[in-house]
Structures are given as C-alpha cells and as structure tokens.
XYZ file of C-alpha atoms in Angstrom:
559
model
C 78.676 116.796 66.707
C 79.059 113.964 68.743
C 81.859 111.399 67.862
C 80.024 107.499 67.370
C 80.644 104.921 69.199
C 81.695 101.520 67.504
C 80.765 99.526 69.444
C 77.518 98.697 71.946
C 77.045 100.766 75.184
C 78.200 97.485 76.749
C 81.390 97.917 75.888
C 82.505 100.907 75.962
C 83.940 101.435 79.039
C 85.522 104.222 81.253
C 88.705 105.444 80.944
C 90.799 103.977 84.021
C 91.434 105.985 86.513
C 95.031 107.561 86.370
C 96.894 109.307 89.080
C 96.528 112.819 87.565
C 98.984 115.555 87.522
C 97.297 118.469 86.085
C 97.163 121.370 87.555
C 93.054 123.045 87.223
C 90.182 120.399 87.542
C 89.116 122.205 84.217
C 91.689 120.154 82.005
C 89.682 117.278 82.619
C 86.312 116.071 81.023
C 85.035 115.796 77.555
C 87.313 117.239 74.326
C 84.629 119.795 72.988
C 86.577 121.324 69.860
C 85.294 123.703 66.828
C 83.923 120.672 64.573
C 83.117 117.805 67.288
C 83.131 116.596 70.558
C 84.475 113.378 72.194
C 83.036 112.130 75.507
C 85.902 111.437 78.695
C 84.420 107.526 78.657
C 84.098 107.257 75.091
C 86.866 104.415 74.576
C 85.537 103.118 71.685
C 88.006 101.735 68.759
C 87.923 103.789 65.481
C 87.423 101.028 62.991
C 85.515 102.989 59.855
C 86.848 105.819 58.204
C 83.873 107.887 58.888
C 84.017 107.722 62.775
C 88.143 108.645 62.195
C 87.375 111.219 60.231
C 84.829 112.738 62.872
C 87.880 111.960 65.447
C 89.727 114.092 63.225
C 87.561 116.809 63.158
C 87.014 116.942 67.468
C 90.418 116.842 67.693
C 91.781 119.173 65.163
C 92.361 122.654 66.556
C 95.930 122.745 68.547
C 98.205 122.378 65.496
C 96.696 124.013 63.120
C 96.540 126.926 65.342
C 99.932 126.829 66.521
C 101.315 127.023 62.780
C 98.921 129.042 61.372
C 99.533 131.410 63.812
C 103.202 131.340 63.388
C 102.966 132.590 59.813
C 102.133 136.281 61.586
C 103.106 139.585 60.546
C 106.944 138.568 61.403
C 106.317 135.785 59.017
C 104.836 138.063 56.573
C 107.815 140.376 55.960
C 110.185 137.585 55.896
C 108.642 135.545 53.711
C 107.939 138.755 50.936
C 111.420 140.066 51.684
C 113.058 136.959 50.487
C 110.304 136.758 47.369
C 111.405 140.594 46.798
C 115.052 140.792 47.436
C 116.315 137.367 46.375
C 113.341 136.051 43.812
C 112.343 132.321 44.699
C 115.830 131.064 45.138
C 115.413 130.471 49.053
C 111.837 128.224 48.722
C 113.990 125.486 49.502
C 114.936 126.751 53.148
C 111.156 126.369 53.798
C 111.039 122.388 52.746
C 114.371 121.822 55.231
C 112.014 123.386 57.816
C 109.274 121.436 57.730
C 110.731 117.661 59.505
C 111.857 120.856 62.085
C 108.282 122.332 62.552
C 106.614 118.816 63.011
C 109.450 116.861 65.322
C 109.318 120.109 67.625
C 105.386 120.500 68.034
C 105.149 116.518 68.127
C 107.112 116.059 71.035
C 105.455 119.106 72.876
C 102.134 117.530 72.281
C 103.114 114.193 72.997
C 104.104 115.774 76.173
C 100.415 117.682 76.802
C 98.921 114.633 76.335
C 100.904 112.822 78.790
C 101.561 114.851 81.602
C 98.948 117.176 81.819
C 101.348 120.110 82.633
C 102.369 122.512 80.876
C 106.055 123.375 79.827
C 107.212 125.668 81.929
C 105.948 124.025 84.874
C 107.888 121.231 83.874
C 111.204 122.819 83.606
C 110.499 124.193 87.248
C 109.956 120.873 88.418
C 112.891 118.870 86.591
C 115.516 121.856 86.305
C 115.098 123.817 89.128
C 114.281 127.327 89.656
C 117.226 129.395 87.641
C 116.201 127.955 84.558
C 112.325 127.498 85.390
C 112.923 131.705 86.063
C 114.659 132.045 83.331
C 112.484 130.209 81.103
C 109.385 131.709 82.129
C 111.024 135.574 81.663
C 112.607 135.714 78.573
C 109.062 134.005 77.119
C 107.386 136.965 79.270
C 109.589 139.712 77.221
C 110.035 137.731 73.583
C 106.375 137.168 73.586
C 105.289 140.776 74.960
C 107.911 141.784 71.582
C 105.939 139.443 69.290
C 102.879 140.804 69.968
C 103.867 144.481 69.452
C 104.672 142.672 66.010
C 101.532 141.427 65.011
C 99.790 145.483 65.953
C 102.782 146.523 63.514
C 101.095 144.285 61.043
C 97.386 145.141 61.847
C 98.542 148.880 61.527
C 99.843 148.090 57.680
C 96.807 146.499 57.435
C 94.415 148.685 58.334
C 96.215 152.075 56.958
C 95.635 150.204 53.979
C 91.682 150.513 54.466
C 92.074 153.750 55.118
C 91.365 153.529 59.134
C 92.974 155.380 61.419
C 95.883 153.879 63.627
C 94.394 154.383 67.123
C 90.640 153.282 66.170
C 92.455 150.087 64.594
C 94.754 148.649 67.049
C 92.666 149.327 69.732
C 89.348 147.330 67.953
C 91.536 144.811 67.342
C 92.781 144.429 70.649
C 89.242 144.537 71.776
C 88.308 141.458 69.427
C 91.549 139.714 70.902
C 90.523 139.870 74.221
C 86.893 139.311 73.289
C 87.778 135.975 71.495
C 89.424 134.238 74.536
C 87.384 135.402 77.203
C 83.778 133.946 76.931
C 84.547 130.981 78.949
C 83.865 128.736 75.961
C 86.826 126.601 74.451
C 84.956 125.633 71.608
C 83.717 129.044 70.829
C 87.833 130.466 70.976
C 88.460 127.293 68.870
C 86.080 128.223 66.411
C 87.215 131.763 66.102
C 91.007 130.371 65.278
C 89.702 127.721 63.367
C 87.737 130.212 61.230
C 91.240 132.605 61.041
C 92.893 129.849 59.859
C 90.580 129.029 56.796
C 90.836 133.208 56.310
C 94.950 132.430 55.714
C 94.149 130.992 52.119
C 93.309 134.482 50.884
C 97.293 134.413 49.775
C 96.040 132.072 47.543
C 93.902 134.232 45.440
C 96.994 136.592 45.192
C 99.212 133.806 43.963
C 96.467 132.678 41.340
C 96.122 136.441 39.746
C 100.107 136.884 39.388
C 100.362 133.545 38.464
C 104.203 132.882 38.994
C 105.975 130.040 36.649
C 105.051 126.555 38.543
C 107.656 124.957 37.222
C 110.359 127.370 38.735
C 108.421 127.442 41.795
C 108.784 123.390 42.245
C 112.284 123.520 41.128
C 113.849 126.284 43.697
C 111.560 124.680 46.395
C 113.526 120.914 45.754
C 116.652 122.203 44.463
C 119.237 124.002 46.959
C 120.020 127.451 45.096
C 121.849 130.603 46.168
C 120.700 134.345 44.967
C 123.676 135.633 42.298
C 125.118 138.583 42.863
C 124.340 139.022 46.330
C 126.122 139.690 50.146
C 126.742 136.439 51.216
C 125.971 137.798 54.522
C 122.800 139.822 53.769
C 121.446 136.122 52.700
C 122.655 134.397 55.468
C 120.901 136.748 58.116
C 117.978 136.291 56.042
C 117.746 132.732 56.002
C 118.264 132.477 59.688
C 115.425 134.855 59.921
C 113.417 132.643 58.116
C 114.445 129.902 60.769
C 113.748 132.189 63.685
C 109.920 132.954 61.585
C 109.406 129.611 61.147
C 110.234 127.974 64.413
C 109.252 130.377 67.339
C 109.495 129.158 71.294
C 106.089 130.196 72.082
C 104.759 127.462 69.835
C 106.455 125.015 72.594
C 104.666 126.434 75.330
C 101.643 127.250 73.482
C 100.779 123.719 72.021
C 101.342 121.677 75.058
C 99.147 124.028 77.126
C 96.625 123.941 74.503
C 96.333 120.529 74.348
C 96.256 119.980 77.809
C 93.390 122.792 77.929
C 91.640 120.746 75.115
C 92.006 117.818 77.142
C 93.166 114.929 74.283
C 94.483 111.918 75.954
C 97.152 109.696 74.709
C 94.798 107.833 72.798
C 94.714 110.506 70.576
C 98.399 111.613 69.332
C 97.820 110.087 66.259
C 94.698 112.384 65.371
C 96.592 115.232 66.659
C 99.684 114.400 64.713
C 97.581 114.712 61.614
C 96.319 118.508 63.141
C 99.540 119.149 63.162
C 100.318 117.734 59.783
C 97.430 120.009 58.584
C 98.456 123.054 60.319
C 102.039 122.348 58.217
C 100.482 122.195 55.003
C 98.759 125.599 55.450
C 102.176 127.574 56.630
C 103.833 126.048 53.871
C 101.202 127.180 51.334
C 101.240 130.523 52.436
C 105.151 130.892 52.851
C 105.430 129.554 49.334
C 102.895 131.898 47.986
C 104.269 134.659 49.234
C 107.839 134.125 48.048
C 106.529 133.532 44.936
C 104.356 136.108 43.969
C 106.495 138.368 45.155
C 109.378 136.865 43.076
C 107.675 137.137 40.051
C 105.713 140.755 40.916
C 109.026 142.430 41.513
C 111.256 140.763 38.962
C 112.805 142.864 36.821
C 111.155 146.160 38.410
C 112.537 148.955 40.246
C 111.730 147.754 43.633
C 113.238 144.300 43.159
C 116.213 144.067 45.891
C 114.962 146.681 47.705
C 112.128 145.351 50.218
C 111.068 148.291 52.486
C 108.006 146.188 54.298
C 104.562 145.090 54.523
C 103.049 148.204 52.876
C 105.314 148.509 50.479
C 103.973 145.123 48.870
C 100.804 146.095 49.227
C 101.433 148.920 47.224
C 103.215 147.114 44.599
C 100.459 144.733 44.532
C 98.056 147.228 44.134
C 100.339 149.032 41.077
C 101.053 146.386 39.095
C 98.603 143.294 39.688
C 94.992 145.082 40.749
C 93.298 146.618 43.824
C 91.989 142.949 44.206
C 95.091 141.418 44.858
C 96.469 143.827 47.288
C 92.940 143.843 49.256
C 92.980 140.032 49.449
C 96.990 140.268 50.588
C 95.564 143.228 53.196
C 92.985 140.804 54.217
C 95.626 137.974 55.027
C 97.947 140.017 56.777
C 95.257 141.356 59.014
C 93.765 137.930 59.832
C 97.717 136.477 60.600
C 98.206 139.598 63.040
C 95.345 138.090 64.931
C 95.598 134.866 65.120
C 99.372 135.381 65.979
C 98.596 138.141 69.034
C 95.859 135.590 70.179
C 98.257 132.489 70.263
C 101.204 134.205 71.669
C 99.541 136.122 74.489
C 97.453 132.893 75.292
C 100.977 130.981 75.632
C 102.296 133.776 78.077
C 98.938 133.607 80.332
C 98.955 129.398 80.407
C 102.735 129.283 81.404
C 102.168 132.006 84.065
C 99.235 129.694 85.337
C 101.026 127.094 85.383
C 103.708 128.312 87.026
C 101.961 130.175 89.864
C 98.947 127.046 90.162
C 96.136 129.760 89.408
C 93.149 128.535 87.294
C 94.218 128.713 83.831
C 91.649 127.708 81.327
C 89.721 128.607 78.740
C 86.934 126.499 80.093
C 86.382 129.290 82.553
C 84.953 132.770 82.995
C 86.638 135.245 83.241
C 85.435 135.468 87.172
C 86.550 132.021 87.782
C 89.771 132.292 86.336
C 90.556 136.292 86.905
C 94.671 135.629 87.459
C 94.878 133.794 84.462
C 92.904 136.393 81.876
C 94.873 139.586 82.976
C 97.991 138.577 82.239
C 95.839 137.850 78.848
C 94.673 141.200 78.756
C 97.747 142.766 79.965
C 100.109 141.726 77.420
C 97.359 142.566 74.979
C 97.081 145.849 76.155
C 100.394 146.864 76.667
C 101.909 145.742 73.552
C 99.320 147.643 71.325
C 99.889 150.908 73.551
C 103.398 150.209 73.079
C 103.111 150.690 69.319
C 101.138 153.538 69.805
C 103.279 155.695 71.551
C 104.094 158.477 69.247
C 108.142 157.765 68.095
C 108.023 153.987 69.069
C 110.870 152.189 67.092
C 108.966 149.744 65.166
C 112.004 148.467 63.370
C 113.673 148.251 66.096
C 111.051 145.881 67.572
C 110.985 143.879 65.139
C 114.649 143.182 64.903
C 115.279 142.870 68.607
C 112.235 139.887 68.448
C 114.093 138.023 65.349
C 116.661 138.283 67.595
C 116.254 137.163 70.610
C 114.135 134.132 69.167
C 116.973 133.295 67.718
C 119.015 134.074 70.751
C 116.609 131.266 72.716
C 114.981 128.868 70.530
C 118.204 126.547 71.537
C 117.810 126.835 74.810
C 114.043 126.079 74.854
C 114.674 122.818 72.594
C 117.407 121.494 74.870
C 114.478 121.370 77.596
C 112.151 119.666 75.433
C 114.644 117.302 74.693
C 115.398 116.268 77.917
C 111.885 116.707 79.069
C 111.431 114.055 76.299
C 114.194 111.313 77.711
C 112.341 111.662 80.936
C 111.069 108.459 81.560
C 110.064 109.542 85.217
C 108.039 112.223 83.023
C 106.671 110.098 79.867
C 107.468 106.940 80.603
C 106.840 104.867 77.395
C 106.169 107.741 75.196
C 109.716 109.162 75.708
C 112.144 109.954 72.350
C 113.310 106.791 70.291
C 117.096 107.131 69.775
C 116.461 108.190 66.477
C 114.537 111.286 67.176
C 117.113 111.974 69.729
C 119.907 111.809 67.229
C 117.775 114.008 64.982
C 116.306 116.717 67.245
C 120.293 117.174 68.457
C 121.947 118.146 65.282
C 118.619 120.585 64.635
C 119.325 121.941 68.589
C 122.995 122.420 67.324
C 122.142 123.833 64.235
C 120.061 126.233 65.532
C 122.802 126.998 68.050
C 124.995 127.810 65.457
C 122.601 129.666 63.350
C 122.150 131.560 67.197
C 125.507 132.415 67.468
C 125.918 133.985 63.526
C 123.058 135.770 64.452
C 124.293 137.424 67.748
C 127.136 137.940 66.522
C 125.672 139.700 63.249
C 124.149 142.258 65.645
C 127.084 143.550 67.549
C 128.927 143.629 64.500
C 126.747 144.878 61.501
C 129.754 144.512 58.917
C 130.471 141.010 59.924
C 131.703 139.132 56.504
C 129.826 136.154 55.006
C 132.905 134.468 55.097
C 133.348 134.523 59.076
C 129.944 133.390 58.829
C 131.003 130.434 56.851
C 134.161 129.931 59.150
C 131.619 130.287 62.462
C 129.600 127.658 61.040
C 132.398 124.833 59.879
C 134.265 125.632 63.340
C 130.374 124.649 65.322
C 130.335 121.662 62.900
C 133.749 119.928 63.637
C 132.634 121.101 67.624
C 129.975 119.270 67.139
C 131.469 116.269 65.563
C 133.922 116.240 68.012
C 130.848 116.082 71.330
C 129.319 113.800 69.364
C 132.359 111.538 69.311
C 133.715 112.180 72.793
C 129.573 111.189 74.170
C 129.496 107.844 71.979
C 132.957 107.007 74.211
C 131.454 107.689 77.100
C 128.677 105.656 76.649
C 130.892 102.785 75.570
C 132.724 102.803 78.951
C 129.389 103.434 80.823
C 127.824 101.139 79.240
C 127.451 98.431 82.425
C 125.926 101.291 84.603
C 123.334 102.347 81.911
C 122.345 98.970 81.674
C 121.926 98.928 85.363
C 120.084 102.140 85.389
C 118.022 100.930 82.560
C 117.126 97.437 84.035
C 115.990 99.304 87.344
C 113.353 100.891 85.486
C 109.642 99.755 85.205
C 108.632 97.726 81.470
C 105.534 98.588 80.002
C 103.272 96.738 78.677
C 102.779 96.833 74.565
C 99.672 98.472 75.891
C 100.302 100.828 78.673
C 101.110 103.613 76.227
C 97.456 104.465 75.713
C 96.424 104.754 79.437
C 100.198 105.978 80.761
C 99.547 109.348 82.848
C 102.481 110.959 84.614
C 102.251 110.957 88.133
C 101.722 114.036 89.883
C 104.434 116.483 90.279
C 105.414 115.998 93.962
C 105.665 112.353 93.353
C 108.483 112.204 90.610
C 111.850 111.032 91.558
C 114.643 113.380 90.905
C 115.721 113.951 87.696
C 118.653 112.020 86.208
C 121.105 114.899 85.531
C 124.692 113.405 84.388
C 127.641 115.285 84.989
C 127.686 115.523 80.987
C 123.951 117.445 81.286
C 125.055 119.384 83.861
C 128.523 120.738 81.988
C 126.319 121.277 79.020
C 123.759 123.172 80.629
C 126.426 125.572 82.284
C 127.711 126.123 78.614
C 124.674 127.094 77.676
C 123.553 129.054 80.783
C 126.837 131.272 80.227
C 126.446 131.820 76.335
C 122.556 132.470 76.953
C 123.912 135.270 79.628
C 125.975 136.671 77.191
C 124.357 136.856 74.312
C 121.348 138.562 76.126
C 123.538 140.773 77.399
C 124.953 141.541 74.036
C 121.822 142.736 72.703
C 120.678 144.334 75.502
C 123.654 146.396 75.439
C 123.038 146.889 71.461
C 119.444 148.143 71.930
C 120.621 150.599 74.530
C 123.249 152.296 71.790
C 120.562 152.389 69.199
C 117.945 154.256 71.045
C 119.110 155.560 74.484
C 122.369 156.293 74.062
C 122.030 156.759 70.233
C-alpha cells in the first residue's frame, strides 16, 4: 500500500543527499512496513488526514513492538503478582511509568532516525572502549537471561495445553528463528504486528471477571499503599514493576529497529504516535491483569500468596471458566514470543553494529550469516538452558529483575548524553527540560537500583532502611543538583563561548540533519563533572555486579 503523494510528480523531489553514517547499505531505501510503504524520494507534505493516516500505518511497527514486547512473561508474573498479593492498590505505579516509557524510547528513536547507528556503536564511538565493552556484555548476558524468561513462560503456556516441554520450547524456538530470517522486513513486521493485536486476548479475561471500574480508575489515579503488608515485600515489588516496565534492551532494540526500517527525521512525529500506540496496549494489558487478578483472588485462599504463571491459570480456570484461562494461556504464549523475538533481535543488531557485519533484516540469511547466528544462538541456547533437567528457573528469573535493575541507570546516563551530543544530533538534541526530567528518572532509578541490590545480599533488609536509602539518595541528589547549577553560574562565560562556536541551524535543517559519519565527529565534550560522574558510576556498576554474582554463586554452587 503505497503512501500518496500530495502533490504533482513535479514537485516532489529527492531527498538531499546527506553524508551518511550508517553502517550496512541495507538501512537505506524505501520504509516497507506491515501496513504500507513509503518511497526514499517521496517528500511530499502530508496535508489530508487520509494520506497521514496511511503515513501512520507505513510507519507504525518499531514502538509498538518494542512495548508490546516488553509486557513478556517477566511482565506477566509481575503484573498478576501485584493483582494477587496486593489487590489493585499498585495500578497507580503503572500511570507514573508511562511519561518514563515514552521520554526513554523517544529519545532512542529520535536518535535512529538521526544517526543511522545503532546504540552501542555509539557509546563505542563517544565513550570509548571500557564502557562500549561493557555496554555491549552485560546486554549480551541480561538479554541471553530474558530470553530463558520468555521459554519459562511458553513452558506455563504450553503445559497448560497439555504439550510436552521439549516438543514446545523447541517449536517455538523454531517459529522464532523462522520469523526473522526470511530476508523480508515487512514479512517479520507483520508477524510482530500480528502478535501484538494477539496481546488483547487479556481483554476477554478482564470482560468475563468483570472487576469494579470504578475501583479500577480510582487506585490507577490515586497513590494507595496495600494494608497490612511488609513494607519491604511492596517495595521490591514495585521496583520490579519498574525493572518490567522499563527494560535496557528496548534502548538498543528501538533505535536499531528504526534504523533497519529506515524512517528519516521527517518522520518522528509518525513514529512518536507508534510509540504512543505501543503505550496504550502495555498499559491495557498491565491494567487488566492487575485487575482481574485483584478481584479473582479477593477474598480467596490464594489471595497473598502468588506462586506464578500457572498458578493463575489455574485459578482462572477454577473459579471464572476454562475460557478465561485459555484466552489468559493464549496471551501469555503470544508475549513469550514476541518478547524472545525482540530481545534476541536487539542482541544480534548491537553485535552488528559493533563488529560492522551486515546486520539487517533486509537480508538473507546468506548475505547477512554473522548477524543471524548470534540470532539463532541466543535463541538456541537460552531454550536449552531451560531445558536442562534441574535448571533454576526462579533463580533466572530473579537474577534478570535484577540485574535490569542493576543497569537500566547506567544505560540511560548514555542516552542522555548521547542526547546533548550536538556533534551527534545536532538540532534534534534534548531541550533543557527533558534534560531536567530524564535526570531525576536516571536518579530515581539509581536509587530504586541500589534498594534493589542491596535487597539481594541482604534478604531481611527492613522497609524502613529502604525508606532511609531512599531520603539519603534524595537530599544527594538535591545537593548535585545544587552544587551543578553553581558551576554553571561561574562557567557561564566559557559555555557561552563553547556554545557560540557551534554551527546554527536553520528553522529547517531539522528535517534533512544526518549525522556525519563516525570517523568524522569531533571528540566528545566530556567535562571533568562527566568524567567524575561516570567513575561513580563505573565503580558502583562493578560492585553491584559483583554483589550478585557472588549471591548467585551461594545459592546454587556453593549452596
């Protein structure tokens, strides 16, 4: 489905030709998505609604996908553990979430757009190899962890349809690499696009339990706090629905998928509704499940006392209908999927772009062979990991709410930067109110990092050293905060020189901007205040990894 043209052949023009950084000749051409297509020259202004809306529909695909898929089978126990356990009185974590979810993935696909490289590349390039290694590692393990997650999920699943373990994961892993591999992006698209859709079978489950709307809208506006609970147990639980919610493979993922789909500049503000879309539908399921299992638990025996996946099934199926619990099998199955697809495609794009090798899904498999065995790889070994007879599937799934946790700061202190790179985006880079924004989320999530690590090497850890961890990061952070606005003050003259030696854009450069390439980027502006910072957070990042490396060992080798 071609996009129209507004205007006469006359004038629609090529794109100019920009000094191009990206990294495989396959990023480049027409945008060929799931529901249209949008020709390389076609520069044509969208002036009726029904050429937008066709826009719309080329371009959706990249963040829908990336939040779809992050409602997985992590997602899935979270969200039903807090429905179970705790009743709807948490919905409101998920609203505070959302200006989180959309300020992250915006500037990540502000940053495909523009550069044409993908993130870890990028930190190579502007932060130099220890953190470019480190970077591209600890997304290597996490996501190789996630995935083993989602073949958790498709085991619940499909033990719920009666098939046998082995046969299961191993189909699915079959369809997973099937999916990606035909050398088709609009065929992969359509796949994911189609998974997504398949998410709204919560919705049938919400329907036949029918929880009280009016609660529902009141717990999801109105901050509340679960009675009679361990302040603690709550806490950890609503930093694991952070660490659900906000993953670092979504960084990676998106800006590599949007490079692969090759959208331009010209059209962030179609993919900022995708992404808008793509919010809607995680917050529709995450809500549904909450809720229905708020109010198919409340006041039974199994209320407070979540086990996981199956076990809702199996209340489902006892005290709503076979119906329900199929339809909730269904879901959990299709998220599984679409989660191992997104997360292993993020690990194979950032090892392409980090070792150069054709990375697209444009291309064969024989044309871009590098590129689809890490794909298969990390497919393969994480479902033969959950296989293994013994395998500590708690376990896994603790040590990946973990360690997200451990480095979701880390990777949005990159994109930050990476965003106040005018060398890098030039005049797309952050306004100083999305600066002022995304760094009281980064610290946030520090803090949140920091209970959590903590949490793990000590288990009994009150929820009122919780509450004195998080007021001592506050006044911290109050205190940086201050101590940076004084240093600005007295460097202001020397900004003001370093800002008037940079090149002014026109108002309307921002469409045709393209970063140069790689090699010819000055070096980046690292302050002495970047630098400190980013050797406080290289050492905690050490040590914290450390910590639970050393916490995993105790609970299964040295056990």
């Amino acid at each position: 489905m071609p996009t129209p043209s507004n205007v006469s052949a006359a004038s629609v023009a090529m794109e100019p030709i920009e000094r191009s950084a990206a990294l495989d000749s396959a990023h480049q051409g027409d945008i060929t998505g799931a529901l249209g297509t949008i020709a390389h020259h076609d520069v044509a202004p969208r002036t009726g609604w029904g050429a937008r809306l066709r826009t719309l529909l080329a371009i959706l695909g990249p963040g829908l996908i990336v939040m779809v898929g992050d409602n997985d089978a992590g997602a899935f126990g979270t969200y039903t553990q807090a429905g179970q356990n705790y009743g709807t009185t948490l919905l409101w974590t998920l609203l505070l979430l959302v200006p989180v979810l959309f300020v992250n993935q915006e500037m990540v696909l502000r940053l495909g757009a523009v550069t044409r490289v993908g993130h870890a590349r990028l930190i190579f390039a502007r932060f130099g190899k220890f953190w470019g290694a480190f970077s591209i590692i600890d997304l290597f393990l996490l996501n190789a962890l996630t995935i083993a997650t989602e073949f958790i999920g498709i085991m619940f699943a499909l033990d719920f349809f009666g098939v046998s373990r082995v046969t299961g994961v191993c189909l699915a892993a079959a369809l997973i690499m099937a999916a990606a591999s035909t050398g088709n992006f609009r065929r992969f698209e359509r796949f994911a696009v189609g998974l997504c859709v398949l998410s709204l079978a919560l919705v049938p489950v919400l329907v036949s339990i029918h929880p009280p709307a009016g609660q529902i809208a009141r717990d999801f506006f109105v901050p509340n706090w679960p009675t009679h609970a361990r302040l603690s147990d709550v806490m950890l639980l609503v930093i694991g629905i952070v660490g659900t919610t906000v993953a670092p493979w979504q960084l990676f993922f998106q800006q590599s998928y949007v490079i692969d789909k090759r959208i331009t500049p010209r059209f962030i503000p179609y993919e900022k509704a995708d992404l808008w879309i793509g919010i809607v539908l995680v917050m529709i399921g995450a809500v549904a499940m909450m809720s229905f299992c708020a109010a198919l638990f409340g006041g039974k025996p199994e209320f407070g006392a979540f086990t996981d996946a199956g076990g809702v099934m199996a209340g489902l199926e006892r005290y709503a209908g076979r119906a329900s619990a199929v339809f909730f099998a269904i879901a959990l199955l299709d998220a599984s999927i679409i989660g191992a697809a997104a997360v292993s495609l993020a690990t194979a794009y950032a090892i392409g772009d980090v070792f150069q090798i054709r990375h697209s899904l444009h291309r064969k498999v024989s044309d871009a062979g590098g590129f689809y065995l890490v794909y298969f790889g990390i497919v393969a070994g994480a479902a033969a990991l959950v296989l293994i007879p013994g395998s500590p599937l708690g376990l896994l799934t603790e040590a990946v709410q973990t360690l997200a946790g451990v480095l979701l700061p880390s990777a949005t202190v990159f994109l930050l930067l990476l965003c106040n790179d005018r060398a890098v985006l030039g005049p797309w880079v952050n306004s100083q109110r999305l600066n002022l924004f995304t760094g009281a989320v980064i610290w946030v999530l520090v803090m949140l990092s920091v209970v959590l690590t903590t949490s793990v090497m000590y288990p009994n850890l009150s929820g009122k050293t919780m509450i004195e961890l998080l007021a001592g990061g506050t006044l911290l952070a109050l205190a940086g905060y201050l101590a940076s606005v004084g240093l600005r003050q007295i460097r202001r003259g020397s900004v003001e020189d370093e800002l008037a030696g940079m090149p002014a854009y026109a108002d309307n450069a921002r469409d045709t901007w393209r970063m140069p390439p790689l090699d010819q980027l000055p070096p980046p502006n690292l302050t002495l205040a970047k630098r400190v910072w980013m050797g406080v957070l290289r050492a905690y990042l050490v040590f914290a990894v450390i910590l639970v490396v050393v916490k995993v060992l105790q609970l299964t080798v040295f056990k």
